[in-house]
Every structure is written in C-alpha cells, then in structure tokens.
Amino acid sequence: MNKYSTILFDVDGTLLDFNSTQENALNKVFHNHNYLLNDRIRAIYNEINHGLWQQYEKGMISRDKVIYSRFVKLFQEVGIDGDGIAFEDEYQALLGQGYDLISGAIELLDNLSLTHELYIVTNGVTKTQLSRLRASKIDSYVKNIFVSEATGFQKPMKEYFEYCFKRIPGIEIERTIIVGDSLSSDILGGNNAGIDTCWFNPKEEICTVDVNINYEIKALAQLYDIVK
C-alpha cells in the first residue's frame, strides 16, 4: 500500500511556470497599449502584486481587491494615464491563453494518476486557472480542481482545506499530502489542515517562515519515492 493515497497539487510554481506566463502576458498587454515596460516598472508591479496576494492569503482583502487594484496602483505609482481595471481584464485574458509546464509535470501526473487520487488546490483566478489547466491537459489527470475564488476561502486557511476535504470521497487525512512551492500558502496551509507537506524548492531557497516541512524536493521526479 502506498504511504499516501491523496495528493494535493498547487499549480503556479509547482506544475506550471507562472513567471514565464506572467512575463509574456505583461509584455503583450503593455505593448498593446504602447505603455513603457522596463525593469523598474516590472519590479514595482511585482512588489505591489506580491503584497496584495499576501494580504489575500491572510484574509485581509478579497480576491477582487487583489486583481482590480494592482494595475490601478501601478499606474498611479509610475504615472501611466490608463484604465487599470480594463487593463486587468485584458491581462487576465492573456494569462488564460498561455501556459508553460514545469519540467516533468505531465509525466509525473500521468504516472501518479494510476496509483493515487490527485487534486488541484490553487489561489488563482477561476476563469484563468481553468483555462490554463485545460490547455496544458493537467485537468485530465486530476479528480477535481479547487480554486479559492469558488470556495469562499483561500490557502492557507483551514476552512479552505475543510471545504476541499468534504468534496474528496473517502479521504484519509493521515494519507494525504500537499505539494507546493509557497511556504506561506501551501506549506502553512498543509500545517493548518493537519496534513503532510512537500515543499517544491527548485531554486534551493532558504526557509525563512515558521512552518513544518515534511519533505523538500528540487525536482518533481523526486516525489515518486515520497508518495509510494
């Protein structure tokens, strides 16, 4: 019998390379409006975006507040005269059209789907995430997809995972593991939910967050030995 029967996968930074997709979408949407996009503006956007998502993870603001204020704030900061809300809608559409798989992701899902119950747990935007998961074929390997927007909660909240668990038939908490790249949402979320955690850390970063990490991997293929 496998040590784990149910595996919860994060999406961005774990199965899909969000940084690549984001960069392509940003380049296209700024180009479409003839707005300047340089390293300084990218850095300011990333800082604004990261700060808003952190507030969302802590339950301080809504998802809509995250996505519909980031470009408004950016435009104010860098002096762009534009409609940040309409710009966001165009950006989301471009995000939904693109995906770049993390190395080994499909092979891993293809193999593990034969022996384990696989689920997606993500804090992303529902329409965008579902579009990318369909295009990448990831959706064909998992039993269900839980996007925070549709649950009313988000990682790392315990309530988010309780929502998911109620919709996973026959789940055994002690044989469930979450795999993700974010210490603040995936690993802390796993801790809050009382399940084991696997930190996908391809850049071999140092953990600076007070969380319990059961396993750490730098390549997806290393997961096989953990879950079998």
Coordinates of C-alpha atoms in Angstrom, one line a residue:
M1 CA 0.0 0.0 0.0
N2 CA 1.3 3.5 -0.9
K3 CA 2.2 5.7 2.0
Y4 CA -0.1 8.4 0.6
S5 CA -3.4 7.9 -1.2
T6 CA -4.3 11.5 -1.9
I7 CA -2.0 14.2 -3.3
L8 CA -3.0 17.9 -3.4
F9 CA -1.0 19.9 -6.0
D10 CA -0.5 23.6 -6.2
V11 CA -0.5 25.0 -9.7
D12 CA 1.7 28.1 -10.2
G13 CA 5.3 27.4 -9.5
T14 CA 4.7 23.7 -9.0
L15 CA 3.1 22.3 -12.1
L16 CA 3.0 25.4 -14.3
D17 CA 5.8 28.1 -14.6
F18 CA 3.7 31.1 -13.8
N19 CA 6.7 33.5 -14.0
S20 CA 7.1 32.8 -17.7
T21 CA 3.4 33.1 -18.4
Q22 CA 3.2 36.3 -16.5
E23 CA 6.1 37.8 -18.3
N24 CA 4.6 37.0 -21.7
A25 CA 1.2 38.4 -20.7
L26 CA 2.7 41.6 -19.3
N27 CA 4.8 42.2 -22.4
K28 CA 1.8 41.7 -24.7
V29 CA -0.6 43.9 -22.7
F30 CA 1.8 46.7 -22.3
H31 CA 2.8 46.5 -25.9
N32 CA -0.9 46.6 -27.0
H33 CA -1.3 49.9 -25.2
N34 CA 2.1 51.3 -26.1
Y35 CA 2.9 51.7 -22.4
L36 CA 6.6 51.5 -21.3
L37 CA 7.5 48.3 -19.5
N38 CA 11.1 48.3 -18.1
D39 CA 12.8 46.6 -15.2
R40 CA 11.8 49.3 -12.8
I41 CA 8.1 49.1 -13.7
R42 CA 8.3 45.2 -13.5
A43 CA 9.8 45.4 -10.1
I44 CA 7.2 47.9 -8.8
Y45 CA 4.4 45.7 -10.2
N46 CA 5.8 42.6 -8.6
E47 CA 6.1 44.3 -5.3
I48 CA 2.5 45.6 -5.4
N49 CA 1.2 42.2 -6.6
H50 CA 3.1 40.2 -4.0
G51 CA 2.0 42.5 -1.2
L52 CA -1.7 42.2 -2.3
W53 CA -1.6 38.4 -2.6
Q54 CA 0.0 38.2 0.9
Q55 CA -2.9 40.3 2.3
Y56 CA -5.3 37.9 0.5
E57 CA -3.7 34.8 2.0
K58 CA -4.1 36.4 5.4
G59 CA -7.8 37.1 4.8
M60 CA -7.3 40.8 4.9
I61 CA -8.7 41.6 1.4
S62 CA -10.8 39.9 -1.2
R63 CA -9.5 38.3 -4.4
D64 CA -11.2 41.1 -6.5
K65 CA -9.3 43.7 -4.4
V66 CA -6.1 41.9 -5.4
I67 CA -6.6 41.8 -9.1
Y68 CA -8.6 45.0 -9.7
S69 CA -6.3 47.3 -7.7
R70 CA -2.8 46.1 -8.7
F71 CA -2.7 47.9 -12.0
V72 CA -4.5 50.9 -10.7
K73 CA -1.8 51.2 -8.0
L74 CA 0.9 50.6 -10.5
F75 CA -0.4 53.2 -12.9
Q76 CA -0.6 55.8 -10.1
E77 CA 2.9 54.9 -8.9
V78 CA 4.7 55.2 -12.3
G79 CA 2.5 57.9 -13.9
I80 CA 0.6 55.9 -16.6
D81 CA -2.6 57.5 -17.6
G82 CA -4.8 54.5 -18.2
D83 CA -7.8 52.4 -17.0
G84 CA -6.2 49.9 -14.6
I85 CA -9.4 47.8 -14.3
A86 CA -9.9 47.3 -18.1
F87 CA -6.2 46.7 -18.3
E88 CA -6.5 43.9 -15.7
D89 CA -9.3 42.2 -17.7
E90 CA -7.1 42.2 -20.8
Y91 CA -4.2 40.9 -18.8
Q92 CA -6.2 38.0 -17.4
A93 CA -7.4 37.0 -20.8
L94 CA -3.8 36.8 -22.0
L95 CA -2.8 34.8 -18.8
G96 CA -5.5 32.3 -19.6
Q97 CA -4.2 31.8 -23.1
G98 CA -0.7 30.9 -22.0
Y99 CA 1.0 28.1 -20.0
D100 CA 4.5 26.7 -19.6
L101 CA 4.8 23.4 -17.8
I102 CA 7.4 22.8 -15.1
S103 CA 9.8 20.1 -16.3
G104 CA 8.4 16.6 -15.6
A105 CA 4.9 17.8 -14.6
I106 CA 2.9 15.8 -17.1
E107 CA 4.9 12.7 -16.8
L108 CA 4.5 12.8 -13.0
L109 CA 0.8 13.4 -13.2
D110 CA 0.4 10.6 -15.8
N111 CA 2.2 8.1 -13.6
L112 CA 0.7 9.1 -10.3
S113 CA -2.8 9.3 -11.6
L114 CA -2.7 5.5 -12.0
T115 CA -1.9 4.9 -8.3
H116 CA -3.1 7.9 -6.4
E117 CA -6.0 10.4 -6.2
L118 CA -4.8 13.7 -7.5
Y119 CA -6.4 17.1 -6.8
I120 CA -5.6 20.7 -7.6
V121 CA -5.6 23.4 -4.8
T122 CA -5.0 26.9 -6.0
N123 CA -5.5 30.5 -5.0
G124 CA -5.6 31.7 -8.6
V125 CA -8.4 33.3 -10.5
T126 CA -11.0 30.7 -11.5
K127 CA -11.5 31.5 -15.2
T128 CA -7.8 31.9 -15.8
Q129 CA -6.7 28.8 -13.9
L130 CA -9.3 26.5 -15.5
S131 CA -8.3 27.8 -19.0
R132 CA -4.6 27.1 -18.3
L133 CA -5.3 23.7 -16.7
R134 CA -7.4 22.7 -19.8
A135 CA -4.8 23.9 -22.3
S136 CA -2.0 22.2 -20.5
K137 CA -4.0 18.9 -20.2
I138 CA -3.4 18.9 -16.4
D139 CA -7.1 18.8 -15.8
S140 CA -7.3 15.3 -17.4
Y141 CA -5.1 13.8 -14.6
V142 CA -6.9 15.1 -11.5
K143 CA -10.2 14.2 -9.8
N144 CA -11.2 17.8 -9.0
I145 CA -9.9 21.3 -9.1
F146 CA -10.4 23.6 -6.1
V147 CA -9.9 27.3 -6.9
S148 CA -10.1 29.6 -3.9
E149 CA -12.4 32.0 -5.7
A150 CA -15.1 29.3 -5.9
T151 CA -14.7 28.1 -2.3
G152 CA -15.1 31.4 -0.4
F153 CA -11.8 30.7 1.4
Q154 CA -8.1 30.5 0.4
K155 CA -4.9 28.8 1.2
P156 CA -3.5 28.8 3.9
M157 CA -6.9 29.0 5.7
K158 CA -8.0 25.8 7.5
E159 CA -11.5 26.5 6.2
Y160 CA -10.3 26.2 2.6
F161 CA -9.0 22.7 3.2
E162 CA -12.1 21.7 5.1
Y163 CA -14.1 22.7 2.0
C164 CA -11.8 20.6 -0.2
F165 CA -11.8 17.6 2.2
K166 CA -15.6 17.5 2.2
R167 CA -15.5 17.1 -1.5
I168 CA -12.9 14.3 -1.7
P169 CA -14.6 11.0 -1.3
G170 CA -13.1 8.7 1.3
I171 CA -10.2 11.0 2.1
E172 CA -7.8 9.8 4.8
I173 CA -6.1 12.8 6.3
E174 CA -3.1 10.8 7.5
R175 CA -2.5 9.6 4.0
T176 CA -2.9 13.0 2.3
I177 CA 0.0 15.3 1.3
I178 CA 0.2 18.7 -0.3
V179 CA 2.9 19.6 -2.8
G180 CA 3.6 23.2 -3.5
D181 CA 6.3 25.9 -3.8
S182 CA 4.8 28.5 -1.5
L183 CA 5.7 28.3 2.2
S184 CA 3.1 30.9 3.1
S185 CA 0.1 29.3 1.4
D186 CA 0.9 25.6 0.5
I187 CA 3.1 24.5 3.4
L188 CA 1.4 26.7 6.1
G189 CA -1.9 25.6 4.6
G190 CA -0.9 22.0 5.0
N191 CA 0.1 22.6 8.6
N192 CA -3.2 24.3 9.3
A193 CA -5.1 21.4 7.7
G194 CA -3.2 18.7 9.6
I195 CA -1.7 17.0 6.6
D196 CA 1.9 16.3 5.5
T197 CA 3.7 18.8 3.3
C198 CA 6.2 18.6 0.5
W199 CA 8.0 21.9 -0.4
F200 CA 8.9 22.1 -4.1
N201 CA 12.0 24.2 -4.0
P202 CA 13.9 24.0 -7.3
K203 CA 16.0 27.1 -6.5
E204 CA 17.1 25.7 -3.2
E205 CA 16.0 28.7 -1.3
I206 CA 16.3 29.0 2.5
C207 CA 13.2 28.6 4.5
T208 CA 12.6 31.8 6.5
V209 CA 9.0 31.0 7.6
D210 CA 8.0 29.2 10.8
V211 CA 6.4 26.2 9.2
N212 CA 6.7 22.4 9.4
I213 CA 8.1 20.9 6.2
N214 CA 7.9 17.1 6.0
Y215 CA 9.7 16.8 2.7
E216 CA 11.7 19.1 0.4
I217 CA 12.4 18.4 -3.3
K218 CA 14.1 20.4 -6.1
A219 CA 12.7 18.3 -9.0
L220 CA 9.2 16.8 -9.4
A221 CA 10.6 13.4 -10.1
Q222 CA 11.8 13.2 -6.5
L223 CA 8.2 13.0 -5.4
Y224 CA 7.9 9.3 -6.5
D225 CA 9.9 8.0 -3.6
I226 CA 8.0 10.1 -1.1
V227 CA 4.4 9.1 -2.0
K228 CA 4.8 5.4 -3.0

